[in-house]
Amino acid sequence: MAPISAALAISFLPSPNRFPVPTTASSSSRIKRTARFRCCADPSSQSQKQDTAAAPPTLPPEKPTKESTSSLLGISTSTWSAGVAGLGFLETGYLTYLKLTGSEAFCPISGGGCGDVLDSDYSAIFGIPLPLVGLVAYGLATALSLQENGTDLLPGFDDLDIQLTLLLIATSMATASAYFLYILSTKFVGVSCSYCLLSAALSFTLLFIRVKDFGFERIKKFAGIQLAVAVIIALALTNSYSSATTQLKGTDDFVLEPYETEITTESSPFAIALARHLHSIGAKMYGAFWCSHCNEQKQMFGREATKILDYVECFPNGAGKGKKMTSECQAAGLEGFPTWFINGKVRY
């Protein structure tokens, strides 16, 4: 502004080669025009004021809406996760109540068998009741699924944190369920446990839903983490159950020292021949010293034939509280006594 003003001031000074110009209306207009010119020399402030006055008031930015997640049968995967995990929460809550109160479990299938599994050494992990662990896992999965679905239950978790946490929880639960199904098929042969099967079905379903939500292409980035979690869960369960044994329900209410029942009957030629045949094909009889049905069968064979049989005593150190079956009987997965293994098949 200073150079422009100086130049304009010099232009109005009288010059020796010029006649003085009287002040007239034209000079006044020139001054006005110059004034207008000077005002226009810095138009930014004026234009900004005009723009500010003309612009409408700015509204505060709206909170971005959550992107819709993947769906399954027209229902969002987060809703599916919340429903499946909620069912698991109810089931494990019921089993936790039974475990903590010592109540008898209702077995809807086969009328029994659930108690043998739920009251065995395999019903706890490092001393913690297994249903309680499942209750916490299903509860956390339910809360995270509801959070993902829009319910603000766990502030501080973003979408990726929730998705990854749910994926790892589902992976660990499915791994544990697969391990327990193996235990059920090898240690509890012939025993039906509807609660075990339901929990396994819910765990596998939850894993499928979380994989569907993540996407098969995107989940490849986290395959290593999933594998590590599965290995850790399997190793932890193996370590926890390294000293566990299968103890049938009803034998933990007493302590019984081992004793030998005398066989008073004599063996017939047919009984001796049958005993020799069973021995030749590798048949084994698993029993317990306190088992009345085992002693009845021994009496039927007689003294001489019983000595020929391959009999396995499952409780050589006694039965009851603190007494365990032998490792051979545990590996056989016995459901009751006596149990015969003939040509690879179980006979009762």
CSV table of C-alpha atoms in Angstrom, one decimal:
chain,number,residue,atom,x,y,z
A,1,MET,CA,0.0,0.0,0.0
A,2,ALA,CA,2.8,2.5,0.7
A,3,PRO,CA,4.4,2.4,-2.8
A,4,ILE,CA,1.0,2.9,-4.4
A,5,SER,CA,0.1,5.8,-2.2
A,6,ALA,CA,3.5,7.5,-2.8
A,7,ALA,CA,3.1,7.1,-6.6
A,8,LEU,CA,-0.3,8.6,-6.5
A,9,ALA,CA,0.9,11.5,-4.3
A,10,ILE,CA,3.7,12.3,-6.7
A,11,SER,CA,1.4,12.4,-9.7
A,12,PHE,CA,-0.5,15.3,-8.1
A,13,LEU,CA,2.6,17.5,-7.4
A,14,PRO,CA,3.0,20.5,-9.7
A,15,SER,CA,5.6,20.1,-12.4
A,16,PRO,CA,7.6,22.9,-14.0
A,17,ASN,CA,6.7,21.6,-17.4
A,18,ARG,CA,3.0,21.4,-16.6
A,19,PHE,CA,0.3,23.9,-15.8
A,20,PRO,CA,-1.3,23.6,-12.4
A,21,VAL,CA,-4.6,21.9,-12.6
A,22,PRO,CA,-7.3,23.5,-10.6
A,23,THR,CA,-9.3,21.4,-8.3
A,24,THR,CA,-12.5,20.5,-10.1
A,25,ALA,CA,-15.1,17.9,-10.0
A,26,SER,CA,-13.0,15.8,-12.4
A,27,SER,CA,-10.1,15.8,-10.0
A,28,SER,CA,-12.5,14.9,-7.3
A,29,SER,CA,-13.7,12.0,-9.3
A,30,ARG,CA,-10.1,11.0,-9.9
A,31,ILE,CA,-9.5,11.0,-6.2
A,32,LYS,CA,-12.6,8.9,-5.8
A,33,ARG,CA,-11.4,6.5,-8.5
A,34,THR,CA,-8.0,6.4,-6.8
A,35,ALA,CA,-9.7,5.7,-3.5
A,36,ARG,CA,-11.7,2.9,-5.2
A,37,PHE,CA,-8.4,1.6,-6.7
A,38,ARG,CA,-6.7,1.6,-3.3
A,39,CYS,CA,-9.6,-0.2,-1.7
A,40,CYS,CA,-9.4,-2.9,-4.4
A,41,ALA,CA,-5.6,-3.4,-3.8
A,42,ASP,CA,-6.3,-5.9,-1.0
A,43,PRO,CA,-9.6,-7.6,-1.9
A,44,SER,CA,-9.1,-10.8,0.1
A,45,SER,CA,-10.5,-9.6,3.4
A,46,GLN,CA,-13.5,-8.1,1.8
A,47,SER,CA,-14.3,-11.1,-0.3
A,48,GLN,CA,-13.8,-13.3,2.7
A,49,LYS,CA,-16.3,-11.2,4.6
A,50,GLN,CA,-18.8,-11.4,1.8
A,51,ASP,CA,-18.3,-15.2,1.4
A,52,THR,CA,-18.7,-15.6,5.2
A,53,ALA,CA,-21.9,-13.6,5.2
A,54,ALA,CA,-23.3,-15.5,2.2
A,55,ALA,CA,-22.3,-19.0,3.4
A,56,PRO,CA,-24.9,-21.0,5.4
A,57,PRO,CA,-23.9,-22.0,8.9
A,58,THR,CA,-21.8,-25.2,9.1
A,59,LEU,CA,-23.4,-28.2,10.8
A,60,PRO,CA,-21.3,-30.4,13.1
A,61,PRO,CA,-20.1,-33.5,11.3
A,62,GLU,CA,-22.3,-36.5,11.7
A,63,LYS,CA,-21.0,-39.7,13.4
A,64,PRO,CA,-20.1,-42.2,10.7
A,65,THR,CA,-22.6,-45.0,10.5
A,66,LYS,CA,-21.3,-48.6,11.0
A,67,GLU,CA,-20.8,-50.5,7.8
A,68,SER,CA,-23.2,-53.4,7.4
A,69,THR,CA,-21.5,-56.8,8.1
A,70,SER,CA,-21.9,-59.9,6.1
A,71,SER,CA,-25.1,-61.8,6.4
A,72,LEU,CA,-26.2,-65.4,6.5
A,73,LEU,CA,-29.7,-66.3,5.3
A,74,GLY,CA,-30.6,-62.7,5.4
A,75,ILE,CA,-29.5,-62.2,9.0
A,76,SER,CA,-26.3,-60.5,10.0
A,77,THR,CA,-23.5,-62.6,11.2
A,78,SER,CA,-23.2,-60.6,14.4
A,79,THR,CA,-26.9,-61.5,15.2
A,80,TRP,CA,-26.2,-65.2,14.4
A,81,SER,CA,-23.1,-65.1,16.7
A,82,ALA,CA,-25.1,-63.5,19.5
A,83,GLY,CA,-27.8,-66.1,19.2
A,84,VAL,CA,-25.5,-69.1,19.1
A,85,ALA,CA,-23.2,-67.8,21.9
A,86,GLY,CA,-26.3,-67.0,23.9
A,87,LEU,CA,-27.5,-70.6,23.7
A,88,GLY,CA,-24.1,-71.8,24.8
A,89,PHE,CA,-24.2,-69.4,27.7
A,90,LEU,CA,-27.5,-70.8,28.9
A,91,GLU,CA,-26.3,-74.4,28.5
A,92,THR,CA,-23.0,-73.9,30.3
A,93,GLY,CA,-24.8,-71.8,33.0
A,94,TYR,CA,-27.0,-74.8,33.7
A,95,LEU,CA,-24.1,-77.2,33.9
A,96,THR,CA,-22.1,-74.8,36.1
A,97,TYR,CA,-25.0,-74.7,38.5
A,98,LEU,CA,-25.1,-78.5,38.6
A,99,LYS,CA,-21.3,-78.7,39.1
A,100,LEU,CA,-21.2,-76.1,41.9
A,101,THR,CA,-24.2,-77.5,43.7
A,102,GLY,CA,-23.5,-81.2,43.1
A,103,SER,CA,-26.9,-81.7,41.6
A,104,GLU,CA,-27.8,-84.6,39.3
A,105,ALA,CA,-27.8,-83.8,35.6
A,106,PHE,CA,-30.9,-84.5,33.5
A,107,CYS,CA,-30.0,-86.6,30.5
A,108,PRO,CA,-32.6,-86.4,27.8
A,109,ILE,CA,-31.0,-89.1,25.7
A,110,SER,CA,-30.6,-92.8,26.8
A,111,GLY,CA,-31.7,-91.8,30.3
A,112,GLY,CA,-28.1,-91.7,31.7
A,113,GLY,CA,-24.5,-91.4,30.9
A,114,CYS,CA,-24.2,-87.7,31.2
A,115,GLY,CA,-23.3,-87.9,34.9
A,116,ASP,CA,-20.4,-90.2,34.1
A,117,VAL,CA,-18.9,-87.6,31.9
A,118,LEU,CA,-19.8,-84.5,33.9
A,119,ASP,CA,-18.5,-85.9,37.1
A,120,SER,CA,-15.3,-87.4,35.7
A,121,ASP,CA,-11.8,-86.1,35.9
A,122,TYR,CA,-12.3,-84.6,32.5
A,123,SER,CA,-14.9,-82.2,33.7
A,124,ALA,CA,-12.3,-79.8,35.0
A,125,ILE,CA,-9.3,-78.0,33.6
A,126,PHE,CA,-6.4,-77.3,36.1
A,127,GLY,CA,-9.0,-77.6,38.9
A,128,ILE,CA,-11.5,-75.2,37.3
A,129,PRO,CA,-14.9,-76.7,36.3
A,130,LEU,CA,-15.1,-77.0,32.6
A,131,PRO,CA,-18.7,-75.6,32.4
A,132,LEU,CA,-17.5,-72.5,34.2
A,133,VAL,CA,-14.8,-72.0,31.6
A,134,GLY,CA,-17.4,-72.4,28.9
A,135,LEU,CA,-19.7,-70.0,30.6
A,136,VAL,CA,-17.1,-67.3,30.6
A,137,ALA,CA,-16.1,-68.0,26.9
A,138,TYR,CA,-19.7,-68.0,25.7
A,139,GLY,CA,-20.6,-64.9,27.8
A,140,LEU,CA,-17.7,-63.0,26.3
A,141,ALA,CA,-18.6,-64.1,22.8
A,142,THR,CA,-22.2,-63.0,23.4
A,143,ALA,CA,-21.1,-59.5,24.6
A,144,LEU,CA,-18.7,-59.0,21.7
A,145,SER,CA,-21.4,-60.1,19.2
A,146,LEU,CA,-23.9,-57.6,20.7
A,147,GLN,CA,-21.2,-54.9,20.6
A,148,GLU,CA,-20.6,-55.7,16.9
A,149,ASN,CA,-24.3,-55.5,16.3
A,150,GLY,CA,-24.5,-51.9,17.6
A,151,THR,CA,-25.0,-52.4,21.4
A,152,ASP,CA,-22.4,-50.4,23.3
A,153,LEU,CA,-21.5,-52.9,26.0
A,154,LEU,CA,-17.7,-52.9,25.7
A,155,PRO,CA,-16.5,-49.4,24.9
A,156,GLY,CA,-13.0,-49.0,23.4
A,157,PHE,CA,-13.3,-51.9,21.0
A,158,ASP,CA,-13.2,-51.1,17.3
A,159,ASP,CA,-14.6,-53.4,14.6
A,160,LEU,CA,-11.3,-55.1,13.8
A,161,ASP,CA,-10.7,-55.8,17.5
A,162,ILE,CA,-14.1,-57.3,17.9
A,163,GLN,CA,-13.9,-59.5,14.8
A,164,LEU,CA,-10.4,-60.8,15.6
A,165,THR,CA,-11.3,-61.5,19.2
A,166,LEU,CA,-14.4,-63.4,18.3
A,167,LEU,CA,-12.5,-65.4,15.7
A,168,LEU,CA,-9.9,-66.4,18.2
A,169,ILE,CA,-12.5,-67.3,20.8
A,170,ALA,CA,-14.4,-69.4,18.3
A,171,THR,CA,-11.2,-71.1,17.2
A,172,SER,CA,-10.2,-72.0,20.8
A,173,MET,CA,-13.7,-73.3,21.6
A,174,ALA,CA,-13.9,-75.4,18.5
A,175,THR,CA,-10.4,-76.9,19.2
A,176,ALA,CA,-11.5,-77.7,22.8
A,177,SER,CA,-14.7,-79.3,21.5
A,178,ALA,CA,-12.8,-81.5,19.0
A,179,TYR,CA,-10.5,-82.6,21.8
A,180,PHE,CA,-13.4,-83.4,24.1
A,181,LEU,CA,-15.1,-85.4,21.3
A,182,TYR,CA,-12.0,-87.5,21.0
A,183,ILE,CA,-12.0,-88.0,24.8
A,184,LEU,CA,-15.7,-89.0,24.7
A,185,SER,CA,-15.1,-91.5,21.9
A,186,THR,CA,-12.0,-93.1,23.5
A,187,LYS,CA,-12.5,-92.9,27.2
A,188,PHE,CA,-16.3,-93.2,27.4
A,189,VAL,CA,-17.2,-95.8,24.9
A,190,GLY,CA,-20.9,-96.3,24.7
A,191,VAL,CA,-21.7,-93.4,27.0
A,192,SER,CA,-24.1,-90.8,25.7
A,193,CYS,CA,-23.6,-87.1,26.6
A,194,SER,CA,-26.1,-84.9,25.0
A,195,TYR,CA,-24.7,-81.8,26.6
A,196,CYS,CA,-21.2,-82.5,25.3
A,197,LEU,CA,-22.6,-83.0,21.7
A,198,LEU,CA,-24.7,-79.8,22.0
A,199,SER,CA,-21.7,-77.7,23.2
A,200,ALA,CA,-19.6,-79.1,20.4
A,201,ALA,CA,-22.2,-78.3,17.8
A,202,LEU,CA,-22.5,-74.7,19.1
A,203,SER,CA,-18.7,-74.2,19.1
A,204,PHE,CA,-18.3,-75.4,15.5
A,205,THR,CA,-21.3,-73.3,14.4
A,206,LEU,CA,-19.8,-70.2,16.0
A,207,LEU,CA,-16.5,-70.8,14.3
A,208,PHE,CA,-18.2,-71.2,10.9
A,209,ILE,CA,-20.1,-67.9,11.4
A,210,ARG,CA,-17.0,-66.0,12.4
A,211,VAL,CA,-15.1,-67.3,9.4
A,212,LYS,CA,-18.0,-66.3,7.2
A,213,ASP,CA,-17.9,-62.8,8.7
A,214,PHE,CA,-14.2,-62.4,8.2
A,215,GLY,CA,-14.2,-63.7,4.7
A,216,PHE,CA,-12.2,-66.7,3.4
A,217,GLU,CA,-9.7,-64.5,1.5
A,218,ARG,CA,-9.1,-62.1,4.4
A,219,ILE,CA,-8.9,-64.8,7.0
A,220,LYS,CA,-5.7,-66.1,5.4
A,221,LYS,CA,-3.8,-63.3,7.0
A,222,PHE,CA,-4.7,-64.6,10.5
A,223,ALA,CA,-4.3,-68.3,9.8
A,224,GLY,CA,-1.1,-68.4,11.7
A,225,ILE,CA,-2.6,-66.9,14.8
A,226,GLN,CA,-5.5,-69.3,14.6
A,227,LEU,CA,-3.1,-72.3,14.3
A,228,ALA,CA,-1.1,-71.0,17.3
A,229,VAL,CA,-4.2,-70.7,19.4
A,230,ALA,CA,-5.4,-74.2,18.5
A,231,VAL,CA,-2.0,-75.7,19.3
A,232,ILE,CA,-1.8,-73.9,22.7
A,233,ILE,CA,-5.4,-75.1,23.6
A,234,ALA,CA,-4.6,-78.7,22.6
A,235,LEU,CA,-1.3,-78.7,24.6
A,236,ALA,CA,-3.0,-77.1,27.7
A,237,LEU,CA,-5.8,-79.8,27.7
A,238,THR,CA,-3.3,-82.6,27.2
A,239,ASN,CA,-1.2,-81.3,30.1
A,240,SER,CA,-4.3,-80.9,32.3
A,241,TYR,CA,-5.6,-84.4,31.5
A,242,SER,CA,-2.3,-86.2,31.7
A,243,SER,CA,-3.2,-87.8,35.0
A,244,ALA,CA,-7.0,-87.9,34.5
A,245,THR,CA,-8.7,-91.3,34.7
A,246,THR,CA,-12.1,-92.5,33.8
A,247,GLN,CA,-14.0,-93.3,37.0
A,248,LEU,CA,-17.6,-94.5,36.7
A,249,LYS,CA,-20.2,-92.7,38.6
A,250,GLY,CA,-21.1,-94.1,42.1
A,251,THR,CA,-17.6,-95.4,43.0
A,252,ASP,CA,-16.5,-92.1,44.7
A,253,ASP,CA,-18.8,-92.4,47.7
A,254,PHE,CA,-16.8,-95.1,49.5
A,255,VAL,CA,-13.3,-96.6,49.9
A,256,LEU,CA,-13.1,-100.3,49.4
A,257,GLU,CA,-9.9,-102.3,49.9
A,258,PRO,CA,-9.2,-105.1,47.4
A,259,TYR,CA,-10.2,-108.6,48.2
A,260,GLU,CA,-10.4,-111.9,46.4
A,261,THR,CA,-13.6,-113.9,46.0
A,262,GLU,CA,-13.1,-117.7,46.3
A,263,ILE,CA,-14.5,-119.8,43.3
A,264,THR,CA,-16.1,-122.8,44.7
A,265,THR,CA,-17.4,-124.5,41.6
A,266,GLU,CA,-15.6,-127.1,39.5
A,267,SER,CA,-15.1,-126.5,35.8
A,268,SER,CA,-16.9,-128.8,33.3
A,269,PRO,CA,-15.0,-130.1,30.3
A,270,PHE,CA,-17.0,-127.7,28.1
A,271,ALA,CA,-16.1,-124.7,30.3
A,272,ILE,CA,-12.4,-125.7,30.1
A,273,ALA,CA,-12.6,-126.0,26.3
A,274,LEU,CA,-14.4,-122.7,26.0
A,275,ALA,CA,-11.8,-121.0,28.3
A,276,ARG,CA,-9.0,-122.4,26.1
A,277,HIS,CA,-10.6,-121.2,23.0
A,278,LEU,CA,-11.1,-117.7,24.3
A,279,HIS,CA,-7.5,-117.6,25.4
A,280,SER,CA,-6.3,-118.8,22.0
A,281,ILE,CA,-8.1,-115.9,20.2
A,282,GLY,CA,-6.9,-113.3,22.6
A,283,ALA,CA,-10.2,-112.6,24.3
A,284,LYS,CA,-10.0,-110.6,27.5
A,285,MET,CA,-12.4,-110.2,30.4
A,286,TYR,CA,-12.2,-106.8,32.2
A,287,GLY,CA,-13.7,-106.8,35.7
A,288,ALA,CA,-13.5,-105.5,39.3
A,289,PHE,CA,-13.1,-107.4,42.5
A,290,TRP,CA,-16.3,-105.8,43.9
A,291,CYS,CA,-18.4,-106.6,40.8
A,292,SER,CA,-21.0,-109.3,41.6
A,293,HIS,CA,-21.7,-110.1,38.0
A,294,CYS,CA,-18.0,-110.7,37.4
A,295,ASN,CA,-17.9,-113.2,40.2
A,296,GLU,CA,-21.0,-114.9,38.9
A,297,GLN,CA,-19.3,-115.5,35.5
A,298,LYS,CA,-16.2,-116.8,37.2
A,299,GLN,CA,-18.3,-119.3,39.2
A,300,MET,CA,-20.0,-120.4,35.9
A,301,PHE,CA,-16.5,-121.1,34.4
A,302,GLY,CA,-15.3,-122.8,37.6
A,303,ARG,CA,-11.9,-122.9,39.3
A,304,GLU,CA,-9.9,-124.5,36.5
A,305,ALA,CA,-11.3,-122.6,33.6
A,306,THR,CA,-11.1,-119.3,35.3
A,307,LYS,CA,-7.3,-119.7,35.7
A,308,ILE,CA,-7.1,-120.2,31.9
A,309,LEU,CA,-9.1,-117.0,31.1
A,310,ASP,CA,-7.2,-113.7,30.4
A,311,TYR,CA,-8.8,-111.8,33.2
A,312,VAL,CA,-7.9,-108.1,33.8
A,313,GLU,CA,-8.5,-106.6,37.3
A,314,CYS,CA,-9.2,-102.9,36.8
A,315,PHE,CA,-9.0,-101.9,40.5
A,316,PRO,CA,-6.0,-103.9,41.9
A,317,ASN,CA,-5.4,-101.2,44.6
A,318,GLY,CA,-9.0,-100.9,45.7
A,319,ALA,CA,-12.0,-98.9,44.7
A,320,GLY,CA,-13.7,-95.7,45.7
A,321,LYS,CA,-12.5,-92.2,46.6
A,322,GLY,CA,-8.9,-91.6,45.5
A,323,LYS,CA,-8.7,-95.0,43.8
A,324,LYS,CA,-8.3,-95.2,40.0
A,325,MET,CA,-8.6,-97.8,37.3
A,326,THR,CA,-5.5,-99.2,35.7
A,327,SER,CA,-4.2,-97.5,32.5
A,328,GLU,CA,-5.1,-100.6,30.5
A,329,CYS,CA,-8.7,-100.4,31.6
A,330,GLN,CA,-8.7,-96.6,31.0
A,331,ALA,CA,-7.5,-97.2,27.4
A,332,ALA,CA,-10.2,-99.7,26.9
A,333,GLY,CA,-12.9,-97.1,27.7
A,334,LEU,CA,-15.0,-99.4,29.8
A,335,GLU,CA,-18.6,-98.5,30.5
A,336,GLY,CA,-19.3,-101.2,33.1
A,337,PHE,CA,-18.3,-104.6,34.4
A,338,PRO,CA,-17.8,-107.3,33.3
A,339,THR,CA,-16.7,-106.3,29.8
A,340,TRP,CA,-15.4,-108.8,27.2
A,341,PHE,CA,-13.2,-107.9,24.2
A,342,ILE,CA,-13.5,-110.7,21.7
A,343,ASN,CA,-12.0,-110.3,18.2
A,344,GLY,CA,-11.9,-106.6,18.6
A,345,LYS,CA,-15.5,-106.3,19.6
A,346,VAL,CA,-17.1,-105.4,23.0
A,347,ARG,CA,-19.3,-107.9,24.7
A,348,TYR,CA,-21.2,-107.4,27.9
